[in-house]
Every structure is written in C-alpha cells, then in structure tokens.
Amino acid sequence: MARKQKKNDVHGWVVLDKPFGMTSTQAVGAVKRLVGTSKAGHAGTLDPLASGMLPIALGEATKTVPFVMDGEKVYRFTVRWGAETTTDDAEGEVVATAESRPTADEINTILDDFEGVIMQVPPAFSAIKVDGERAYDLARAGEEVELAARPIEIHALDLVECPDADTAVFEAECGKGTYVRALARDMGRQLGCRGHVVELRRLVVGPFDEDDMISLEMLEALRHSPAREDDLAKLIRPIETALDDIPALALSEADANRLKNGQPVLLRGRDAPTFEGPAYAACRGQLVALGDIERGEFHPKRVFNLTRS
C-alpha cells in the first residue's frame, strides 16, 4: 500500500508557469494545495498581469530562496506606444499621450542607453515601501508617490519585432530589482512617443529556464495519477538546483552531525578548499547546511532538516 503523502514531506522546487491574472501569493497557495505541503514560498514576485516563470520553493527549499532571487532574469514584453499610464501597464489610467511612433531603426538606436548599470525610478504602483507603507497602497489611495531612482543592471535588451506601428516586442536580461514596466516607460519617454507594457512574460530566473516550467493544470492532473508521488518527484527540482553558483563540500557523517548542532567544522586534508565565502555542505549526497568558509572552517548559517529515504 502506498504511503500517504504527509504535509511538509516535499522538499524542492516547482518552477511554475504562472497564468495571467493570478497573484504570486495565489499561485503559491495553489501549488501548496496541489503538491501537499504546508511550507512554500516564491522567489520573486510576478505581477498578476504578467505570466511565466515563478519558482516556488517547497519545504526546506525555502531556505535557498535568496540564491534564486539574486539570479539573473529574462523577460519578453510587449510595449504599446502612444500612451503612458499611472501603473506603466494596461491596468492604469492614461496620464500622457503622443502622436509620433518610432521606427525599428529608431528603437534600436536607443537600446544601448538602457544596457549596463543604469538608474531607474520604480513605478509608483510597486511593492517598494515608503515610510512603512507599500507604494501601490499609497498610490491607490490617491497619494502622490515619489520614489528615488536606484541602480539596476540590464545585461541585454533586444528588439524582437514590431508587429505594427503601435507595438514593439522586446527581450531583456536583467538583474535583481529591475522593473520592466519602468523600462518601457523610460524608452517611450526617450523616443518621444510614450509607452506602457501590455504583455509581460518571464522566461528565466536564476538557474531555471523555460524547459523547467510546469503548469497548474499539469499539477492538477497529478492529483489523480496512480503513481502520484513518483510523477511528482520527476517534476520537482532538487533543493541544490538553487545553489549551482556556489561550491559544494562533501563531509563525513561526524562532521555533518556537528553542523546539524550548529557547530563549525574544520576543513582539513588534501582536498580542503583554499577559498573563503559561501558554500554548502552535503553528506552522502544529501544537503546538510548552507554557510561560509572562514579561515579553513565551515560555519553553518542554515541547517536543513532532511531525513534519509
């Protein structure tokens, strides 16, 4: 008889293809219900009007969320020229208009200005806090929200196509904290034609790409699968996937037990690392702890509560 799935017995990443119209919080709730875990969190909010990749950490994987959030992201987005809105997307009220429309050549001429480290003013309708309040709550209450410009990094910005004179499709590869809506707004201002986002899809987050994404419908189908647990295991990415960019240490059982008790471990022997900084420790292929190497010792910061199968 198959063992009944227990709450909090699932650890790893579900890379959800979030549908249009759903908040990130709603998406996490749906995945928790369908997978059968009581602990989950997402790595980077995706607006309700956006679709695409929303990495969701299950169980002990929630301890690795910052590593995914800090990773690079790729977005494909469509800009409608001729109007700027309060929200910088189609949901807001129009606050400025323009009659001119840019050609593809004119658009390509300005793209270099938006690559590299640039200063960006986030949208007034954003989750950034102002005096303890979310900017979007203040904006919805009719208050004037002025957010300071902050540095962001855009690694690549390309014009994909111009379906018609009013519309342009772009792809952007960017770092943490970039607002694509603000990017569309600023391009429209520089081109003198104003603009706002009408469609946005996230394709890549950190170590995850399009091939990793699964839909809510696919997860729903698993609920009725005779081999539910086996099928689910094939779809969930290991916790370690989030840690691809940091070194791994293979430790003995004795050292692993020390880490689980919050004690540092001396790294000795011929294979002892000579570098310092973030790393993760594993024992017999199972994740034990996240931490830092300092002066030849591994100091645990987060310990994983995983049981061997």
One Martini backbone bead per residue (centre of mass of N, CA, C, O) as a GRO file, in nm:
protein
  309
    1MET     BB    1   0.096   0.036   0.023
    2ALA     BB    2   0.083   0.358  -0.011
    3ARG     BB    3   0.217   0.628   0.111
    4LYS     BB    4   0.108   0.890   0.268
    5GLN     BB    5   0.108   1.213   0.222
    6LYS     BB    6   0.284   1.453   0.387
    7LYS     BB    7   0.320   1.720   0.542
    8ASN     BB    8   0.630   1.849   0.464
    9ASP     BB    9   0.752   1.604   0.251
   10VAL     BB   10   0.834   1.837   0.048
   11HIS     BB   11   1.142   1.898  -0.141
   12GLY     BB   12   1.181   2.187  -0.347
   13TRP     BB   13   1.110   2.272  -0.698
   14VAL     BB   14   0.860   2.469  -0.850
   15VAL     BB   15   0.823   2.565  -1.194
   16LEU     BB   16   0.603   2.797  -1.264
   17ASP     BB   17   0.341   2.872  -1.496
   18LYS     BB   18   0.205   3.157  -1.465
   19PRO     BB   19  -0.090   3.290  -1.491
   20PHE     BB   20  -0.295   3.511  -1.596
   21GLY     BB   21  -0.439   3.691  -1.309
   22MET     BB   22  -0.232   3.590  -1.092
   23THR     BB   23  -0.098   3.585  -0.802
   24SER     BB   24   0.172   3.480  -0.629
   25THR     BB   25   0.018   3.393  -0.375
   26GLN     BB   26  -0.192   3.218  -0.519
   27ALA     BB   27   0.012   3.025  -0.648
   28VAL     BB   28   0.128   2.909  -0.389
   29GLY     BB   29  -0.140   2.799  -0.278
   30ALA     BB   30  -0.194   2.601  -0.512
   31VAL     BB   31   0.065   2.432  -0.483
   32LYS     BB   32   0.028   2.340  -0.193
   33ARG     BB   33  -0.235   2.183  -0.250
   34LEU     BB   34  -0.134   1.993  -0.486
   35VAL     BB   35   0.126   1.875  -0.335
   36GLY     BB   36   0.131   1.871  -0.007
   37THR     BB   37   0.219   2.146   0.156
   38SER     BB   38   0.292   2.391   0.428
   39LYS     BB   39   0.568   2.487   0.278
   40ALA     BB   40   0.607   2.804   0.101
   41GLY     BB   41   0.784   2.993  -0.167
   42HIS     BB   42   0.887   3.265  -0.355
   43ALA     BB   43   1.120   3.392  -0.628
   44GLY     BB   44   0.966   3.645  -0.715
   45THR     BB   45   0.755   3.863  -0.816
   46LEU     BB   46   0.450   3.840  -1.013
   47ASP     BB   47   0.237   3.992  -1.177
   48PRO     BB   48  -0.086   3.943  -1.264
   49LEU     BB   49  -0.026   4.056  -1.574
   50ALA     BB   50   0.173   3.825  -1.560
   51SER     BB   51   0.374   3.566  -1.695
   52GLY     BB   52   0.532   3.267  -1.593
   53MET     BB   53   0.802   3.249  -1.402
   54LEU     BB   54   0.761   3.075  -1.072
   55PRO     BB   55   0.950   3.002  -0.821
   56ILE     BB   56   0.883   2.726  -0.589
   57ALA     BB   57   0.933   2.662  -0.259
   58LEU     BB   58   0.972   2.356  -0.076
   59GLY     BB   59   1.019   2.349   0.231
   60GLU     BB   60   1.361   2.352   0.263
   61ALA     BB   61   1.394   2.537   0.004
   62THR     BB   62   1.332   2.817   0.143
   63LYS     BB   63   1.643   2.857   0.229
   64THR     BB   64   1.720   2.928  -0.100
   65VAL     BB   65   1.576   3.179  -0.223
   66PRO     BB   66   1.798   3.409  -0.244
   67PHE     BB   67   1.962   3.268  -0.477
   68VAL     BB   68   1.735   3.308  -0.690
   69MET     BB   69   1.666   3.613  -0.663
   70ASP     BB   70   1.972   3.697  -0.749
   71GLY     BB   71   1.924   3.618  -1.022
   72GLU     BB   72   1.880   3.611  -1.337
   73LYS     BB   73   1.657   3.764  -1.587
   74VAL     BB   74   1.394   3.689  -1.832
   75TYR     BB   75   1.213   3.900  -2.065
   76ARG     BB   76   0.899   3.926  -2.237
   77PHE     BB   77   0.778   4.229  -2.406
   78THR     BB   78   0.500   4.454  -2.462
   79VAL     BB   79   0.471   4.767  -2.635
   80ARG     BB   80   0.266   5.057  -2.619
   81TRP     BB   81   0.228   5.323  -2.806
   82GLY     BB   82   0.106   5.668  -2.701
   83ALA     BB   83   0.105   5.579  -2.380
   84GLU     BB   84   0.090   5.677  -2.040
   85THR     BB   85   0.075   5.535  -1.714
   86THR     BB   86   0.038   5.496  -1.376
   87THR     BB   87   0.150   5.173  -1.399
   88ASP     BB   88   0.293   5.100  -1.685
   89ASP     BB   89   0.021   4.969  -1.776
   90ALA     BB   90  -0.304   4.863  -1.872
   91GLU     BB   91  -0.442   4.932  -1.581
   92GLY     BB   92  -0.406   5.224  -1.611
   93GLU     BB   93  -0.405   5.556  -1.639
   94VAL     BB   94  -0.387   5.807  -1.854
   95VAL     BB   95  -0.118   6.077  -1.856
   96ALA     BB   96   0.005   6.038  -2.157
   97THR     BB   97   0.058   6.153  -2.497
   98ALA     BB   98   0.128   6.049  -2.849
   99GLU     BB   99   0.169   6.056  -3.208
  100SER     BB  100   0.424   5.928  -3.232
  101ARG     BB  101   0.632   5.674  -3.408
  102PRO     BB  102   0.860   5.430  -3.400
  103THR     BB  103   1.111   5.287  -3.545
  104ALA     BB  104   1.327   5.032  -3.545
  105ASP     BB  105   1.579   5.209  -3.572
  106GLU     BB  106   1.512   5.400  -3.337
  107ILE     BB  107   1.506   5.188  -3.120
  108ASN     BB  108   1.796   5.069  -3.158
  109THR     BB  109   1.948   5.339  -3.086
  110ILE     BB  110   1.861   5.328  -2.756
  111LEU     BB  111   1.940   5.052  -2.616
  112ASP     BB  112   2.227   5.116  -2.500
  113ASP     BB  113   2.112   5.315  -2.274
  114PHE     BB  114   1.979   5.035  -2.120
  115GLU     BB  115   2.260   4.925  -2.061
  116GLY     BB  116   2.369   4.815  -1.778
  117VAL     BB  117   2.425   5.052  -1.542
  118ILE     BB  118   2.130   5.203  -1.414
  119MET     BB  119   1.886   5.441  -1.358
  120GLN     BB  120   1.574   5.374  -1.169
  121VAL     BB  121   1.232   5.444  -1.151
  122PRO     BB  122   0.994   5.318  -0.997
  123PRO     BB  123   0.689   5.243  -0.980
  124ALA     BB  124   0.429   5.355  -0.798
  125PHE     BB  125   0.315   5.061  -0.863
  126SER     BB  126   0.465   4.913  -0.594
  127ALA     BB  127   0.631   4.722  -0.325
  128ILE     BB  128   0.759   4.955  -0.219
  129LYS     BB  129   0.863   5.121   0.065
  130VAL     BB  130   0.691   5.402   0.238
  131ASP     BB  131   0.696   5.452   0.550
  132GLY     BB  132   0.585   5.133   0.569
  133GLU     BB  133   0.449   5.155   0.288
  134ARG     BB  134   0.309   5.067   0.008
  135ALA     BB  135   0.309   5.222  -0.286
  136TYR     BB  136   0.036   5.107  -0.401
  137ASP     BB  137  -0.140   5.198  -0.161
  138LEU     BB  138  -0.091   5.502  -0.191
  139ALA     BB  139  -0.178   5.530  -0.488
  140ARG     BB  140  -0.472   5.417  -0.447
  141ALA     BB  141  -0.529   5.662  -0.230
  142GLY     BB  142  -0.407   5.927  -0.401
  143GLU     BB  143  -0.114   5.948  -0.355
  144GLU     BB  144   0.190   6.090  -0.395
  145VAL     BB  145   0.458   5.911  -0.552
  146GLU     BB  146   0.811   5.923  -0.463
  147LEU     BB  147   1.076   5.765  -0.615
  148ALA     BB  148   1.388   5.666  -0.610
  149ALA     BB  149   1.654   5.622  -0.773
  150ARG     BB  150   1.812   5.312  -0.892
  151PRO     BB  151   2.029   5.065  -0.933
  152ILE     BB  152   2.065   4.873  -1.231
  153GLU     BB  153   2.089   4.565  -1.439
  154ILE     BB  154   2.141   4.535  -1.797
  155HIS     BB  155   2.262   4.293  -2.013
  156ALA     BB  156   2.004   4.283  -2.216
  157LEU     BB  157   1.850   4.454  -2.515
  158ASP     BB  158   1.587   4.351  -2.741
  159LEU     BB  159   1.449   4.360  -3.055
  160VAL     BB  160   1.219   4.144  -3.196
  161GLU     BB  161   0.949   4.319  -3.281
  162CYS     BB  162   0.708   4.492  -3.521
  163PRO     BB  163   0.386   4.437  -3.582
  164ASP     BB  164   0.343   4.753  -3.547
  165ALA     BB  165   0.343   5.092  -3.493
  166ASP     BB  166   0.228   5.048  -3.178
  167THR     BB  167   0.434   4.792  -3.158
  168ALA     BB  168   0.670   4.621  -2.927
  169VAL     BB  169   0.916   4.362  -2.893
  170PHE     BB  170   1.095   4.238  -2.608
  171GLU     BB  171   1.423   4.147  -2.463
  172ALA     BB  172   1.534   4.089  -2.117
  173GLU     BB  173   1.841   4.097  -1.930
  174CYS     BB  174   1.841   4.090  -1.568
  175GLY     BB  175   1.848   4.205  -1.256
  176LYS     BB  176   1.781   4.285  -0.959
  177GLY     BB  177   1.505   4.524  -0.943
  178THR     BB  178   1.374   4.521  -1.214
  179TYR     BB  179   1.151   4.726  -1.413
  180VAL     BB  180   0.984   4.681  -1.701
  181ARG     BB  181   0.776   4.908  -1.692
  182ALA     BB  182   0.993   5.134  -1.662
  183LEU     BB  183   1.140   5.074  -1.923
  184ALA     BB  184   0.907   5.143  -2.112
  185ARG     BB  185   0.864   5.431  -2.017
  186ASP     BB  186   1.158   5.538  -2.081
  187MET     BB  187   1.158   5.474  -2.381
  188GLY     BB  188   0.914   5.651  -2.454
  189ARG     BB  189   1.041   5.917  -2.365
  190GLN     BB  190   1.299   5.911  -2.546
  191LEU     BB  191   1.118   5.877  -2.818
  192GLY     BB  192   0.846   6.062  -2.783
  193CYS     BB  193   0.581   5.831  -2.750
  194ARG     BB  194   0.534   5.673  -2.536
  195GLY     BB  195   0.461   5.401  -2.284
  196HIS     BB  196   0.338   5.053  -2.234
  197VAL     BB  197   0.257   4.760  -2.090
  198VAL     BB  198   0.069   4.462  -2.229
  199GLU     BB  199   0.305   4.236  -2.205
  200LEU     BB  200   0.430   3.971  -1.974
  201ARG     BB  201   0.720   3.744  -1.969
  202ARG     BB  202   0.881   3.494  -1.785
  203LEU     BB  203   1.172   3.275  -1.862
  204VAL     BB  204   1.397   3.351  -1.635
  205VAL     BB  205   1.548   3.215  -1.318
  206GLY     BB  206   1.842   3.174  -1.280
  207PRO     BB  207   1.862   2.821  -1.308
  208PHE     BB  208   1.595   2.866  -1.464
  209ASP     BB  209   1.398   2.751  -1.740
  210GLU     BB  210   1.158   2.672  -1.968
  211ASP     BB  211   1.193   2.354  -1.926
  212ASP     BB  212   1.093   2.370  -1.610
  213MET     BB  213   0.807   2.431  -1.669
  214ILE     BB  214   0.481   2.424  -1.508
  215SER     BB  215   0.150   2.366  -1.471
  216LEU     BB  216  -0.141   2.357  -1.298
  217GLU     BB  217  -0.266   2.131  -1.470
  218MET     BB  218  -0.041   1.927  -1.420
  219LEU     BB  219  -0.075   1.915  -1.112
  220GLU     BB  220  -0.371   1.831  -1.113
  221ALA     BB  221  -0.327   1.557  -1.261
  222LEU     BB  222  -0.159   1.424  -1.027
  223ARG     BB  223  -0.393   1.372  -0.822
  224HIS     BB  224  -0.496   1.121  -1.033
  225SER     BB  225  -0.242   0.959  -1.006
  226PRO     BB  226  -0.124   0.647  -0.928
  227ALA     BB  227   0.188   0.783  -0.945
  228ARG     BB  228   0.218   1.055  -0.788
  229GLU     BB  229   0.498   1.059  -0.642
  230ASP     BB  230   0.673   0.988  -0.887
  231ASP     BB  231   0.577   1.220  -1.072
  232LEU     BB  232   0.651   1.451  -0.882
  233ALA     BB  233   0.958   1.391  -0.856
  234LYS     BB  234   1.014   1.462  -1.164
  235LEU     BB  235   0.925   1.779  -1.132
  236ILE     BB  236   1.105   1.824  -0.895
  237ARG     BB  237   1.353   2.021  -0.794
  238PRO     BB  238   1.624   2.033  -0.638
  239ILE     BB  239   1.757   2.224  -0.400
  240GLU     BB  240   2.050   2.253  -0.535
  241THR     BB  241   1.974   2.422  -0.786
  242ALA     BB  242   2.004   2.703  -0.626
  243LEU     BB  243   2.343   2.627  -0.584
  244ASP     BB  244   2.522   2.637  -0.853
  245ASP     BB  245   2.714   2.906  -0.768
  246ILE     BB  246   2.818   2.722  -0.532
  247PRO     BB  247   3.004   2.544  -0.340
  248ALA     BB  248   3.082   2.203  -0.256
  249LEU     BB  249   3.069   1.981   0.032
  250ALA     BB  250   3.215   1.677   0.146
  251LEU     BB  251   3.102   1.504   0.432
  252SER     BB  252   3.094   1.356   0.714
  253GLU     BB  253   2.895   1.235   0.954
  254ALA     BB  254   3.028   1.384   1.189
  255ASP     BB  255   3.027   1.667   1.060
  256ALA     BB  256   2.723   1.681   1.006
  257ASN     BB  257   2.641   1.673   1.307
  258ARG     BB  258   2.775   1.937   1.383
  259LEU     BB  259   2.610   2.119   1.196
  260LYS     BB  260   2.326   2.043   1.315
  261ASN     BB  261   2.440   2.186   1.598
  262GLY     BB  262   2.596   2.461   1.494
  263GLN     BB  263   2.885   2.366   1.425
  264PRO     BB  264   3.186   2.392   1.324
  265VAL     BB  265   3.417   2.291   1.054
  266LEU     BB  266   3.711   2.142   0.986
  267LEU     BB  267   3.911   2.178   0.693
  268ARG     BB  268   4.079   1.890   0.593
  269GLY     BB  269   4.320   1.802   0.386
  270ARG     BB  270   4.383   1.776   0.048
  271ASP     BB  271   4.065   1.880  -0.025
  272ALA     BB  272   4.080   2.143   0.098
  273PRO     BB  273   3.979   2.448   0.077
  274THR     BB  274   4.119   2.785  -0.021
  275PHE     BB  275   3.864   2.935   0.011
  276GLU     BB  276   3.619   3.196   0.059
  277GLY     BB  277   3.277   3.166   0.156
  278PRO     BB  278   3.023   3.043   0.010
  279ALA     BB  279   2.852   2.728   0.098
  280TYR     BB  280   2.785   2.371   0.076
  281ALA     BB  281   2.675   2.081   0.258
  282ALA     BB  282   2.736   1.724   0.225
  283CYS     BB  283   2.598   1.382   0.287
  284ARG     BB  284   2.563   1.136   0.083
  285GLY     BB  285   2.398   1.353  -0.111
  286GLN     BB  286   2.299   1.531   0.134
  287LEU     BB  287   2.177   1.805   0.255
  288VAL     BB  288   2.285   2.013   0.540
  289ALA     BB  289   2.433   2.309   0.470
  290LEU     BB  290   2.463   2.655   0.503
  291GLY     BB  291   2.756   2.874   0.440
  292ASP     BB  292   3.090   2.961   0.560
  293ILE     BB  293   3.422   3.016   0.472
  294GLU     BB  294   3.664   3.043   0.750
  295ARG     BB  295   3.975   2.973   0.805
  296GLY     BB  296   3.909   2.653   0.740
  297GLU     BB  297   3.599   2.693   0.806
  298PHE     BB  298   3.266   2.574   0.853
  299HIS     BB  299   2.978   2.789   0.880
  300PRO     BB  300   2.665   2.762   0.979
  301LYS     BB  301   2.340   2.914   0.884
  302ARG     BB  302   2.178   2.670   0.742
  303VAL     BB  303   1.974   2.400   0.835
  304PHE     BB  304   1.875   2.078   0.724
  305ASN     BB  305   1.560   1.888   0.754
  306LEU     BB  306   1.655   1.577   0.655
  307THR     BB  307   1.558   1.258   0.549
  308ARG     BB  308   1.624   0.947   0.486
  309SER     BB  309   1.507   0.703   0.247
   0.00000   0.00000   0.00000
